[in-house]
PDB file of C-alpha atoms in Angstrom:
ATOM      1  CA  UNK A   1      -8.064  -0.381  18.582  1.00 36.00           C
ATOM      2  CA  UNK A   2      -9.698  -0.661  15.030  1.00 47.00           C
ATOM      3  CA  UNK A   3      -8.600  -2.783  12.512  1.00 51.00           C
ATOM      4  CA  UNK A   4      -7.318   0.243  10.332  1.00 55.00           C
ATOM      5  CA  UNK A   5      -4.453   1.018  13.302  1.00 56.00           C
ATOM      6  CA  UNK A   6      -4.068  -2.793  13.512  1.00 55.00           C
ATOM      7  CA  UNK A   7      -3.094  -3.334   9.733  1.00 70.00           C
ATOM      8  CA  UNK A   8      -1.816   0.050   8.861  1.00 76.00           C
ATOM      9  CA  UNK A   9       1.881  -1.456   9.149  1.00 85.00           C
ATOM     10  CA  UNK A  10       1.169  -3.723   6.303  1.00 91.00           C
ATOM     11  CA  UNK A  11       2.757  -2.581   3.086  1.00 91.00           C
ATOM     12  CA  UNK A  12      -0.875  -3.195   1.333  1.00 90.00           C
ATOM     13  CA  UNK A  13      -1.774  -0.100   3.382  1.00 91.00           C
ATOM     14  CA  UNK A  14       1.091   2.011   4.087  1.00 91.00           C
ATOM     15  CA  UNK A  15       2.578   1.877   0.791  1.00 92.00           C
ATOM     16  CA  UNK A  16      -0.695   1.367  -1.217  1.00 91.00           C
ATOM     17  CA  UNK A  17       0.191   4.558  -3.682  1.00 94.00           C
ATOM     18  CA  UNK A  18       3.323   2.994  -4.991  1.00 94.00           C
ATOM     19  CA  UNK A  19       1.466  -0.212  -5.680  1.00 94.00           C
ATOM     20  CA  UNK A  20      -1.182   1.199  -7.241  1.00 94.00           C
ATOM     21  CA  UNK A  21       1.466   2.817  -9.304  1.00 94.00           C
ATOM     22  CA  UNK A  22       3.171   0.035 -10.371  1.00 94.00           C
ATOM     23  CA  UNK A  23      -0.203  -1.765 -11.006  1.00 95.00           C
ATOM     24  CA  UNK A  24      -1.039   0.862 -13.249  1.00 94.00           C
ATOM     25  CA  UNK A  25       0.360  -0.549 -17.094  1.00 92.00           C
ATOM     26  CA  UNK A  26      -2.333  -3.461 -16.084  1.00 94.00           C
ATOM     27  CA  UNK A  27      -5.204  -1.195 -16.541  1.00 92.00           C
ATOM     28  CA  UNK A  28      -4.749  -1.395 -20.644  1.00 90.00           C
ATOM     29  CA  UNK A  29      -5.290  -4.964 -20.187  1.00 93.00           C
ATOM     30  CA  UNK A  30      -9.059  -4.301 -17.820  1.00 95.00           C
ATOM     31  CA  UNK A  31      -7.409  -5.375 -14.811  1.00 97.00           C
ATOM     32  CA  UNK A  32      -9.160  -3.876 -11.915  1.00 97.00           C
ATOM     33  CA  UNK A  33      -7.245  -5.471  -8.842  1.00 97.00           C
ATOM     34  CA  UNK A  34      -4.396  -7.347  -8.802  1.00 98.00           C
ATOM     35  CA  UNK A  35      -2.454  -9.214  -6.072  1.00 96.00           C
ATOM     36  CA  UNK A  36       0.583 -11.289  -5.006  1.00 97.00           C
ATOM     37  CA  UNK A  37       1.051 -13.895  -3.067  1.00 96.00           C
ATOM     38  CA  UNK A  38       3.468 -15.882  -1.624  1.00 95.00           C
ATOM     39  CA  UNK A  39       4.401 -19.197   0.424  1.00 94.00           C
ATOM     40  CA  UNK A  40       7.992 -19.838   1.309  1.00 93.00           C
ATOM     41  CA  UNK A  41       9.545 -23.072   2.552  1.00 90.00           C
ATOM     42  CA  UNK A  42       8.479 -22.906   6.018  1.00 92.00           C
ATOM     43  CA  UNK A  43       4.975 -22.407   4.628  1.00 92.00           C
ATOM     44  CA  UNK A  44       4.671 -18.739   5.802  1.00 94.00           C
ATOM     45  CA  UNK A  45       2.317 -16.758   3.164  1.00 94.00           C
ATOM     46  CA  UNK A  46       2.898 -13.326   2.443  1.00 95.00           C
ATOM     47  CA  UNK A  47       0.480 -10.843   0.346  1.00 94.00           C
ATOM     48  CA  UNK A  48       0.310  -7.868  -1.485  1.00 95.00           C
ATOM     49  CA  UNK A  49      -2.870  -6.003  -3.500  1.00 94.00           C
ATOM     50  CA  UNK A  50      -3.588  -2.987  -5.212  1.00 95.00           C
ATOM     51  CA  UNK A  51      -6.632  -1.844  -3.760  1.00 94.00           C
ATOM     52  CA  UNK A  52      -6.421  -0.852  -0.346  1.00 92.00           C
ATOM     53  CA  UNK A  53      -9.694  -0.861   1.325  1.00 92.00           C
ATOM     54  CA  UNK A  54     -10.086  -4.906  -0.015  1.00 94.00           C
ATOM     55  CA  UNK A  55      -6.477  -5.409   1.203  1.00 92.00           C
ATOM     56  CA  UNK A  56      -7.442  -4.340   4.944  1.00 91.00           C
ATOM     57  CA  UNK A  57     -10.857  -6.353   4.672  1.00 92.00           C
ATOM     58  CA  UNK A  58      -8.492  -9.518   3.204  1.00 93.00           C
ATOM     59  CA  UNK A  59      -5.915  -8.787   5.895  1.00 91.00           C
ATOM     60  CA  UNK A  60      -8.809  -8.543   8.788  1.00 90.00           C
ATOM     61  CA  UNK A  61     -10.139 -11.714   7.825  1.00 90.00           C
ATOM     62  CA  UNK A  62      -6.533 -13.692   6.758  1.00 90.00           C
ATOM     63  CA  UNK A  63      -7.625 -14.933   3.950  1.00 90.00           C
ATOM     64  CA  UNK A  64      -3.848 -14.994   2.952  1.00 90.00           C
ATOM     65  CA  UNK A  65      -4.799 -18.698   4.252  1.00 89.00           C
ATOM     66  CA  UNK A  66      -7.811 -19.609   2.187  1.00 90.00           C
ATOM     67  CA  UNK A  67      -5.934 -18.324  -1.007  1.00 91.00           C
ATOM     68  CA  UNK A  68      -4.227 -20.059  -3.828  1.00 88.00           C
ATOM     69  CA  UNK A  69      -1.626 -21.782  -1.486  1.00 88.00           C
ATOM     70  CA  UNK A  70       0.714 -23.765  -3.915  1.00 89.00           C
ATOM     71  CA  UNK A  71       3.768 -25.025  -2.486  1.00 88.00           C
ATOM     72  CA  UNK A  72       5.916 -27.676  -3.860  1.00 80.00           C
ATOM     73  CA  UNK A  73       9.383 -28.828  -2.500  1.00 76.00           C
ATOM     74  CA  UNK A  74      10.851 -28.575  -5.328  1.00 78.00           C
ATOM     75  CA  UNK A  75      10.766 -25.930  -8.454  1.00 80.00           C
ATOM     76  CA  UNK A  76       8.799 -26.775 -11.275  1.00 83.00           C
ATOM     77  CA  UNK A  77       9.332 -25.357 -15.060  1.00 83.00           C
ATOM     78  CA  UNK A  78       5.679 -25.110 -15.960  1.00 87.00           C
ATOM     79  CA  UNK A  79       3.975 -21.871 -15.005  1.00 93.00           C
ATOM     80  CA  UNK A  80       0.343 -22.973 -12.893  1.00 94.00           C
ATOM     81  CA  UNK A  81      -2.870 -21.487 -14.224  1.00 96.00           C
ATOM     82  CA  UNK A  82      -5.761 -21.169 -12.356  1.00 95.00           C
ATOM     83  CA  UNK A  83      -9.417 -19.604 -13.741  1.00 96.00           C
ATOM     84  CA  UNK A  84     -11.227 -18.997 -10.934  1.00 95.00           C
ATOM     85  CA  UNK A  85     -14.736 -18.698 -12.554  1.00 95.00           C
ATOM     86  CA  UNK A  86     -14.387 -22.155 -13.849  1.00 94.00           C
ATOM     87  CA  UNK A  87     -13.133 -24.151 -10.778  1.00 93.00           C
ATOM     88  CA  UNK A  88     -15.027 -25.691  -7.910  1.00 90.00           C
ATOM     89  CA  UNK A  89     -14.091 -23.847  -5.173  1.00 90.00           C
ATOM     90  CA  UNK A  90     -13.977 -24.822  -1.533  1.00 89.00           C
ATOM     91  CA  UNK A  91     -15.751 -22.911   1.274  1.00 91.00           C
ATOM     92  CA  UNK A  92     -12.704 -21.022   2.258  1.00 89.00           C
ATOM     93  CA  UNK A  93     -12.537 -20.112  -1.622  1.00 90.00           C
ATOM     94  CA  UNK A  94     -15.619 -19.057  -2.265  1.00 93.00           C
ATOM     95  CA  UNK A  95     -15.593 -16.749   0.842  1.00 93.00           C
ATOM     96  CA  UNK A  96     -12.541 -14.931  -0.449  1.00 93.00           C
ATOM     97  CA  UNK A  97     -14.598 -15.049  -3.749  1.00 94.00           C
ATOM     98  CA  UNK A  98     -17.703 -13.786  -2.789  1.00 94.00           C
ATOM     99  CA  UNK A  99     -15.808 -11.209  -0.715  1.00 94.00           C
ATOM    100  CA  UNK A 100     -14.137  -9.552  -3.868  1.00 95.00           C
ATOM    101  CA  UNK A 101     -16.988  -9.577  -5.482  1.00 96.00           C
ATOM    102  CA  UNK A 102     -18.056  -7.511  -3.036  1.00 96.00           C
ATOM    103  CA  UNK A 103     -15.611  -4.790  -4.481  1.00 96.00           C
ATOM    104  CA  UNK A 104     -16.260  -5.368  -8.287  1.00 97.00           C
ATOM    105  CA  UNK A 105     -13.386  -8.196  -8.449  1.00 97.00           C
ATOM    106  CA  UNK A 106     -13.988 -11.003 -10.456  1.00 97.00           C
ATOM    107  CA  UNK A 107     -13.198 -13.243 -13.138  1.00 97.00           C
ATOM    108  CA  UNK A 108     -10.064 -14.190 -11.443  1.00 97.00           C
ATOM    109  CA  UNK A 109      -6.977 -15.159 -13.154  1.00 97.00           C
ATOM    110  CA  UNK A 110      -3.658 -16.307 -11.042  1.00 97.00           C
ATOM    111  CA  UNK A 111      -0.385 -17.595 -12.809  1.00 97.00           C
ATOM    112  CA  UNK A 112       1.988 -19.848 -10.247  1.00 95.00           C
ATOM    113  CA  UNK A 113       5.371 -19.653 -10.630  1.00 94.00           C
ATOM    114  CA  UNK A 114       7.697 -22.431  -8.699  1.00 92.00           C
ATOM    115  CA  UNK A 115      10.842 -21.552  -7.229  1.00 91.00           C
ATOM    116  CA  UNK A 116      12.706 -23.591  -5.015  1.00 88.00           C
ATOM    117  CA  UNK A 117      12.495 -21.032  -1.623  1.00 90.00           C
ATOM    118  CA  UNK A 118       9.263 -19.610  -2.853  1.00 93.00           C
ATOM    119  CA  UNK A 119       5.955 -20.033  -4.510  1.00 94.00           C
ATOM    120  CA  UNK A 120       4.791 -17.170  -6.293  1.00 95.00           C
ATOM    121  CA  UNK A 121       1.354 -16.604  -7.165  1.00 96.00           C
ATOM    122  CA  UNK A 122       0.108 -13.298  -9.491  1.00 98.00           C
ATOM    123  CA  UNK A 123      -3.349 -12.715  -9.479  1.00 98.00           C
ATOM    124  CA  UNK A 124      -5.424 -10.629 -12.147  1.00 98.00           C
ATOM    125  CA  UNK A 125      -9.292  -9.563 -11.420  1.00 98.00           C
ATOM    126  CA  UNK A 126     -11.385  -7.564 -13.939  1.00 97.00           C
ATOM    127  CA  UNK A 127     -14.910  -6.027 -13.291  1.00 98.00           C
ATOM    128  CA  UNK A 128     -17.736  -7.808 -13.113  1.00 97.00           C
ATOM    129  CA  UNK A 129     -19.433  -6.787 -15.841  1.00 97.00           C
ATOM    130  CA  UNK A 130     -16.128  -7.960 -17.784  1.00 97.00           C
ATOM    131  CA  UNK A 131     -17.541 -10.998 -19.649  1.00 94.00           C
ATOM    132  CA  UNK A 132     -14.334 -11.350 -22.021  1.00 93.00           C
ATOM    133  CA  UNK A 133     -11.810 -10.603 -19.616  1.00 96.00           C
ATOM    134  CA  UNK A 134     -10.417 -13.848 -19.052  1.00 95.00           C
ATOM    135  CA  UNK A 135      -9.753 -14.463 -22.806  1.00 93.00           C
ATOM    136  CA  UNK A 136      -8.338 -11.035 -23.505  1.00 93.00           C
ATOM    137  CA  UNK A 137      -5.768 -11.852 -20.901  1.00 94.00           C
ATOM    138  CA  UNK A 138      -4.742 -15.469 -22.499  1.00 93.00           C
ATOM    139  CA  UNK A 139      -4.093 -13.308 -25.718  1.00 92.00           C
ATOM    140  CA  UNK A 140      -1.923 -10.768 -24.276  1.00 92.00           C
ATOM    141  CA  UNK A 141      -0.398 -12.913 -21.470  1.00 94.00           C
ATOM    142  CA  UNK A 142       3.186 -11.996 -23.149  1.00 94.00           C
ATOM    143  CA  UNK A 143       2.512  -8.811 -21.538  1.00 93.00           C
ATOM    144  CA  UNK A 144       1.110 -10.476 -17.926  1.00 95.00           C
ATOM    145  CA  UNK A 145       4.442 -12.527 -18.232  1.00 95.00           C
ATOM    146  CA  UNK A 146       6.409  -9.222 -18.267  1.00 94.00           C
ATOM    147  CA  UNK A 147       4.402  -7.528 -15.618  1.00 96.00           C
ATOM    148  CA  UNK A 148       5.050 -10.405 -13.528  1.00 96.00           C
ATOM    149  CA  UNK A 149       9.382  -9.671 -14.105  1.00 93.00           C
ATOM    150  CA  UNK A 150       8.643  -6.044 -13.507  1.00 93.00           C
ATOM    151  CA  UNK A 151       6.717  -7.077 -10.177  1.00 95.00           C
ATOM    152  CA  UNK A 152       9.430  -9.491  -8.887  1.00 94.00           C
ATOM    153  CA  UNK A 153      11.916  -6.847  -9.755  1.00 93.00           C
ATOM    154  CA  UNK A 154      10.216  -4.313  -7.672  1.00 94.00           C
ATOM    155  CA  UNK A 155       9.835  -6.689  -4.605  1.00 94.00           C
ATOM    156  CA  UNK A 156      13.135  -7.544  -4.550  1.00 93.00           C
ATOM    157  CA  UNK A 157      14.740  -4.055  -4.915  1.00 95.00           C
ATOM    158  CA  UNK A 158      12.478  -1.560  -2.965  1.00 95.00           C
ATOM    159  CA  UNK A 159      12.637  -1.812   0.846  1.00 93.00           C
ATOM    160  CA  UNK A 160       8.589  -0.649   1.304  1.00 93.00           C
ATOM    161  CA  UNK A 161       7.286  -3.841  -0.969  1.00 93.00           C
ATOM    162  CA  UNK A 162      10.049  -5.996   0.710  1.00 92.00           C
ATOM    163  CA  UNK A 163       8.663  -5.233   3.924  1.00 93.00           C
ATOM    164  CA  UNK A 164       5.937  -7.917   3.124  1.00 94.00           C
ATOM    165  CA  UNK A 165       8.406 -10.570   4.401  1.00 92.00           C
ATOM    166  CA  UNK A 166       7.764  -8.760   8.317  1.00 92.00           C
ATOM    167  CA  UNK A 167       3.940 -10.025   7.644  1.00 92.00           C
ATOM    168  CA  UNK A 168       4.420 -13.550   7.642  1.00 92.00           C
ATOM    169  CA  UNK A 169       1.264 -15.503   7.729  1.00 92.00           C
ATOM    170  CA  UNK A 170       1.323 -19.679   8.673  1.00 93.00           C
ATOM    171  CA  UNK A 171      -0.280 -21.289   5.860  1.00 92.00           C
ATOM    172  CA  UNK A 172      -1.335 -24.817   7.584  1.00 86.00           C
ATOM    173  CA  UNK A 173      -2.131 -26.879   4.391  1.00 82.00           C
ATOM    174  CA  UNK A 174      -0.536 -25.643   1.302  1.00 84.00           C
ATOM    175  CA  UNK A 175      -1.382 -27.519  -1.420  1.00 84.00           C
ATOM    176  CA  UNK A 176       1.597 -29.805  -3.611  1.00 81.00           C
ATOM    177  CA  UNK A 177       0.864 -30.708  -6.919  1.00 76.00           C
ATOM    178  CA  UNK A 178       0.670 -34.661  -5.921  1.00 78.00           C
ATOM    179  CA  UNK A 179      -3.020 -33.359  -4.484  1.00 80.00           C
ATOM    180  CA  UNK A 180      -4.535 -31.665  -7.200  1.00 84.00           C
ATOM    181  CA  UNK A 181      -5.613 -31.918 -10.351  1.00 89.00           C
ATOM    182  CA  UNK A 182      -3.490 -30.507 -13.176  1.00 90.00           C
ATOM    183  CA  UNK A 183      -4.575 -30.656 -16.804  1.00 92.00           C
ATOM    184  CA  UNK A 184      -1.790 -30.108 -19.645  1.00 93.00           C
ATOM    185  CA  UNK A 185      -2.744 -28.352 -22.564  1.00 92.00           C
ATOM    186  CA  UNK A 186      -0.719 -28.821 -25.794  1.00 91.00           C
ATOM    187  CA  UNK A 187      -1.625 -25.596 -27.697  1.00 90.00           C
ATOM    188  CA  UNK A 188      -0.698 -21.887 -27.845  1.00 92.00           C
ATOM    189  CA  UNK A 189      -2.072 -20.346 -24.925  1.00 91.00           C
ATOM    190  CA  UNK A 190      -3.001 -16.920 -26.753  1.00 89.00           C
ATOM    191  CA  UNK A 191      -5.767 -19.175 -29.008  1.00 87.00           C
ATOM    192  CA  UNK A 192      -6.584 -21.225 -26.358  1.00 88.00           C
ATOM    193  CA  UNK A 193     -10.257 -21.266 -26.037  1.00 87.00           C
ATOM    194  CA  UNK A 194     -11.521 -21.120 -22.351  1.00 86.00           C
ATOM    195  CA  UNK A 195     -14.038 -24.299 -21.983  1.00 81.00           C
ATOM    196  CA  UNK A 196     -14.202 -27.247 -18.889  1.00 77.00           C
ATOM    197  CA  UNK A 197     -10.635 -28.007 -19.362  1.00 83.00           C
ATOM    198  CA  UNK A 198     -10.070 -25.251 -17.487  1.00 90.00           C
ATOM    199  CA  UNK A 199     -12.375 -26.626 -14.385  1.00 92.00           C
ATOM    200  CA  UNK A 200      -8.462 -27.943 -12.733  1.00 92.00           C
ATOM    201  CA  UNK A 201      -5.007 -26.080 -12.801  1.00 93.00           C
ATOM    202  CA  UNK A 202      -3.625 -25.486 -16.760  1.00 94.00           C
ATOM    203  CA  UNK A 203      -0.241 -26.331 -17.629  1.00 93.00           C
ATOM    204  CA  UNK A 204       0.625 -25.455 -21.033  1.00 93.00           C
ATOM    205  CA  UNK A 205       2.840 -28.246 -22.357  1.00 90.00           C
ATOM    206  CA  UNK A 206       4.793 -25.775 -25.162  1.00 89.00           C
ATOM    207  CA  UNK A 207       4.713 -22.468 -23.427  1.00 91.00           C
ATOM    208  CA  UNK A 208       8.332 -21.129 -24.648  1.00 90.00           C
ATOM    209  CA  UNK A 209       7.077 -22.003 -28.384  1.00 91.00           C
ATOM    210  CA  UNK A 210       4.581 -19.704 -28.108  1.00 92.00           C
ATOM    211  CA  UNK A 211       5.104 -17.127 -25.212  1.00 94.00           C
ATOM    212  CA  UNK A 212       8.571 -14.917 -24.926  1.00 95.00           C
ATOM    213  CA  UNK A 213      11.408 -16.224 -22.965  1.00 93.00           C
ATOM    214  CA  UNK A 214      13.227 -14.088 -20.283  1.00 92.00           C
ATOM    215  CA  UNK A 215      15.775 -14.060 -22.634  1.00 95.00           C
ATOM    216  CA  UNK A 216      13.489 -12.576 -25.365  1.00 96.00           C
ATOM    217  CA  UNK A 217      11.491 -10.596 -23.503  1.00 94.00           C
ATOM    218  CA  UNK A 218      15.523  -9.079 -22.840  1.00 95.00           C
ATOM    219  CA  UNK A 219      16.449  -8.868 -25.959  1.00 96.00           C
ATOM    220  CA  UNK A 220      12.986  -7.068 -26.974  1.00 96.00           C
ATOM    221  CA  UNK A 221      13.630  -4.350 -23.869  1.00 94.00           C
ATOM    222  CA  UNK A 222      16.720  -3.313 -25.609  1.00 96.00           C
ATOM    223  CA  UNK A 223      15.587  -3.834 -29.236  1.00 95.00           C
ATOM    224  CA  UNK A 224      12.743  -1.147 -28.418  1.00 93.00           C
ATOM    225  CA  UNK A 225      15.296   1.310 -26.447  1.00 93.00           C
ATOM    226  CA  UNK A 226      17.344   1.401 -30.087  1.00 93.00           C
ATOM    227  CA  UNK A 227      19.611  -0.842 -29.821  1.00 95.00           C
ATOM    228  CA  UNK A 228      21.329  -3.053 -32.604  1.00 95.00           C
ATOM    229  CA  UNK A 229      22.344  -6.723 -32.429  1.00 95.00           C
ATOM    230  CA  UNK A 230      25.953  -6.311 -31.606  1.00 96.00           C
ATOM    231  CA  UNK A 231      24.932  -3.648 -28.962  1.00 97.00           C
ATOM    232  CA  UNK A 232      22.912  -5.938 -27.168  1.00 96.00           C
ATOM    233  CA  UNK A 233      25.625  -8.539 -27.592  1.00 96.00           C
ATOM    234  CA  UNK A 234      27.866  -7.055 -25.192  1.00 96.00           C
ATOM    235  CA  UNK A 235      25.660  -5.291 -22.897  1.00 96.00           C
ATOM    236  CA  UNK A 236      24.710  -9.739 -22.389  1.00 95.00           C
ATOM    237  CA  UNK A 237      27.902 -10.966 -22.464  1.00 96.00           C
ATOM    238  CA  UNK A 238      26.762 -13.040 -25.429  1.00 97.00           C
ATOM    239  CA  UNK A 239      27.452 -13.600 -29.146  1.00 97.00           C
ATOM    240  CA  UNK A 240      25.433 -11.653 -31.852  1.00 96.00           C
ATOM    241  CA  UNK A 241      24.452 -15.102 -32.967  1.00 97.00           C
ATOM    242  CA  UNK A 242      22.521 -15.682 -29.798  1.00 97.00           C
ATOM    243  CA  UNK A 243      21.132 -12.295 -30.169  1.00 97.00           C
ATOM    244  CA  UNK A 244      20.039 -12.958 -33.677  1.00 97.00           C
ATOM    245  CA  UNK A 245      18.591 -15.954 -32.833  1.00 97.00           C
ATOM    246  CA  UNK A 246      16.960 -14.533 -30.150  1.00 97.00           C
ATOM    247  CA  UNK A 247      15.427 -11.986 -32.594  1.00 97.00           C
ATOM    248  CA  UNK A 248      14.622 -14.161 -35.023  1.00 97.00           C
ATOM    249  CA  UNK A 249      12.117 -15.933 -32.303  1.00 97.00           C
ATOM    250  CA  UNK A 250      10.409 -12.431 -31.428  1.00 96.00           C
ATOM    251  CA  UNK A 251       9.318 -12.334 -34.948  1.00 95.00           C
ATOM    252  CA  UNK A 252       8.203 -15.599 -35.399  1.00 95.00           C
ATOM    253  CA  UNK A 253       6.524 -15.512 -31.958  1.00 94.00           C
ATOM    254  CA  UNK A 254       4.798 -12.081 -32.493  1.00 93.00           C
ATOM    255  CA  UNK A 255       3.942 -13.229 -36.401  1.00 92.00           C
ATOM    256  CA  UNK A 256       5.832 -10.329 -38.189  1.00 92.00           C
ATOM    257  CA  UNK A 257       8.955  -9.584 -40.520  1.00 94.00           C
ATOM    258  CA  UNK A 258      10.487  -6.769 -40.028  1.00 94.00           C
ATOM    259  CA  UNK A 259      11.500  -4.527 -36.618  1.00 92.00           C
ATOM    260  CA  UNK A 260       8.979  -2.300 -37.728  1.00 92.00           C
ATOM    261  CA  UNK A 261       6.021  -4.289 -37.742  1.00 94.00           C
ATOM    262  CA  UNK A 262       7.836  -5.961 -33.992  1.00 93.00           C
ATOM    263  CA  UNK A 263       7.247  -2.396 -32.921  1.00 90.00           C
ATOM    264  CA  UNK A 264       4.491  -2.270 -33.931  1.00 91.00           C
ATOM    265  CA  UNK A 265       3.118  -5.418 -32.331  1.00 90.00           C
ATOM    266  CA  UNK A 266       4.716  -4.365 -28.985  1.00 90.00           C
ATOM    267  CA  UNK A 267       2.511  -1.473 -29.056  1.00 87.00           C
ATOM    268  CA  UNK A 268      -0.409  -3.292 -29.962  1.00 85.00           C
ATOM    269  CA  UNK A 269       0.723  -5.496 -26.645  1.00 84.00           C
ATOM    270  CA  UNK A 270       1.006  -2.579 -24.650  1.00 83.00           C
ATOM    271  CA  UNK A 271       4.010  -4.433 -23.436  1.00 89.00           C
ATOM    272  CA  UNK A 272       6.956  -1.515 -24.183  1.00 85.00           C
ATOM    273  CA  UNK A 273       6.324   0.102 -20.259  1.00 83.00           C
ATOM    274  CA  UNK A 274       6.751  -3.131 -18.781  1.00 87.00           C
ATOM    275  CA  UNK A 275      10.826  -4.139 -19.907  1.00 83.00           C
TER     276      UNK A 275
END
C-alpha cells in the first residue's frame, strides 16, 4: 500500500482544489503555502495545507506533532505571533523546516488564536527568494486577519474541510504559555520593524488600536457592498451610533477621510474578496 492510498482520505488530499481555491486571495500578498492547524482540549492536532504534494510528505511523516503546538486551558485575548526565520528552533522544528524548504516554503509566519475548545494556528510561507516577505505581511496583516475569518468560516460550514476533525492526531506535549517565552510589543504592528525581538512569540500589547476589529472588519464588508449607516444598523441589530462609531475607527485606522479614499485603501489592501 503506498502512502498516496494511505493519506488520500485526508481532506489535504481529497479536497486539495477547494483549498487551493480558497487560498487563492493570499497570493496578492506572496504567499506561496499556507496551512492550519489545530489542537483541541484533549490535545488531538488536526491540519490542513494548500499544497498537496507537501501535505502528503507532512502527513507521511506527522509532523502535525513537531508543529506549532500551542495549547492553553484557557482562551487568551492576544493573538500569538511566531517568525519562524528568527526563532531557535528545536530538532523536530527544524525538520519540518528544512522539509518545506524543500518545496520553496519559507519565511514562515503563523498567527495563534486562543479559544477555549481549540487552538488555532494560521500559517503563511512565501518563496525563498522572498527576502521582504515577512514585513509585507506585518503591513497588510488587516487583510491576514480577515483571511483568517474567511478560513474559520469555511471550516466550520463546509462538510469536506470539516472532515479534518476524522484525522485526529495525539499531540503529546503541547506547549502552554507558562513554558515559553512571550515578548509584548507596544507598537502598531503594520510599522513594526522585524529585529531580535522577534527571536520568542510577539504579542502586540494594542492590537485593536491599530488592526480592525471583527466588528469593523463587519461593518467594512457591508460599507463596500453599498450600504449606508442605518442599513447596516439593522441588518446588526445595533444603533447607527455604534455603526458610526464603528466607521469612524475604519478611517482613523486605515488613515483616510472620506469613504472614498476607505475604498480606496481597501483596494490597496486587497482585503474587499476576503469579507
Amino acid at each position: 500500500m503506498t502512502d498516496k492510498t494511505v493519506f488520500i482520505a485526508h481532506p489535504c488530499l481529497k479536497h486539495h482544489e477547494m483549498i487551493k481555491d480558497i487560498c487563492r486571495p493570499l497570493q496578492g500578498l506572496g504567499v506561496h503555502f499556507f496551512g492550519y492547524t489545530a489542537v483541541d482540549s484533549m490535545n488531538n492536532g488536526y491540519c490542513l495545507g494548500s499544497r498537496a504534494n507537501y501535505a502528503e510528505e507532512y502527513l507521511r511523516k506527522k509532523h502535525v506533532k513537531n508543529d506549532l503546538n500551542y495549547r492553553d486551558e484557557k482562551p487568551k485575548s492576544k493573538n500569538d505571533y511566531d517568525f519562524w526565520d528568527f526563532q531557535e528552533l528545536d530538532a523536530n522544528k527544524k525538520d519540518l523546516y528544512q522539509m518545506a524548504a524543500e518545496f520553496d516554503q519559507g519565511h514562515t509566519l503563523s498567527i495563534t488564536k486562543h479559544e477555549m475548545d481549540m487552538t488555532h494556528s494560521f500559517h503563511f510561507s512565501g518563496h525563498l527568494a522572498d527576502e521582504g516577505f515577512n514585513q509585507r505581511l506585518l503591513e497588510k496583516m488587516d487583510t491576514l486577519h480577515a483571511f483568517m475569518d474567511l478560513f474559520n468560516h469555511q471550516l466550520k460550514n463546509i462538510p469536506e474541510l470539516n472532515e479534518i476533525y476524522n484525522h485526529p492526531e495525539l499531540i503529546d506535549n503541547p506547549v502552554t504559555s507558562e513554558n515559553r517565552t512571550i515578548t509584548l510589543i507596544d507598537a502598531d504592528p503594520r510599522s513594526f520593524t522585524i529585529d531580535n525581538k522577534a527571536r520568542h512569540t510577539i504579542n502586540f500589547k494594542s492590537e485593536s488600536k491599530y488592526l480592525l476589529t471583527a466588528n469593523e472588519r463587519n461593518c467594512l464588508k457591508w460599507l463596500i457592498k453599498g450600504k449606508s449607516a442605518e442599513m447596516i444598523a439593522e441588518i446588526n441589530h445595533i444603533s447607527k451610533k455604534t455603526v458610526e462609531r464603528y466607521i469612524a475607527s475604519l478611517k482613523e485606522k486605515f488613515q483616510c477621510y472620506t469613504l472614498f479614499q476607505l475604498g480606496q485603501r481597501v483596494v490597496e489592501y486587497g482585503i474587499a474578496e476576503l469579507l
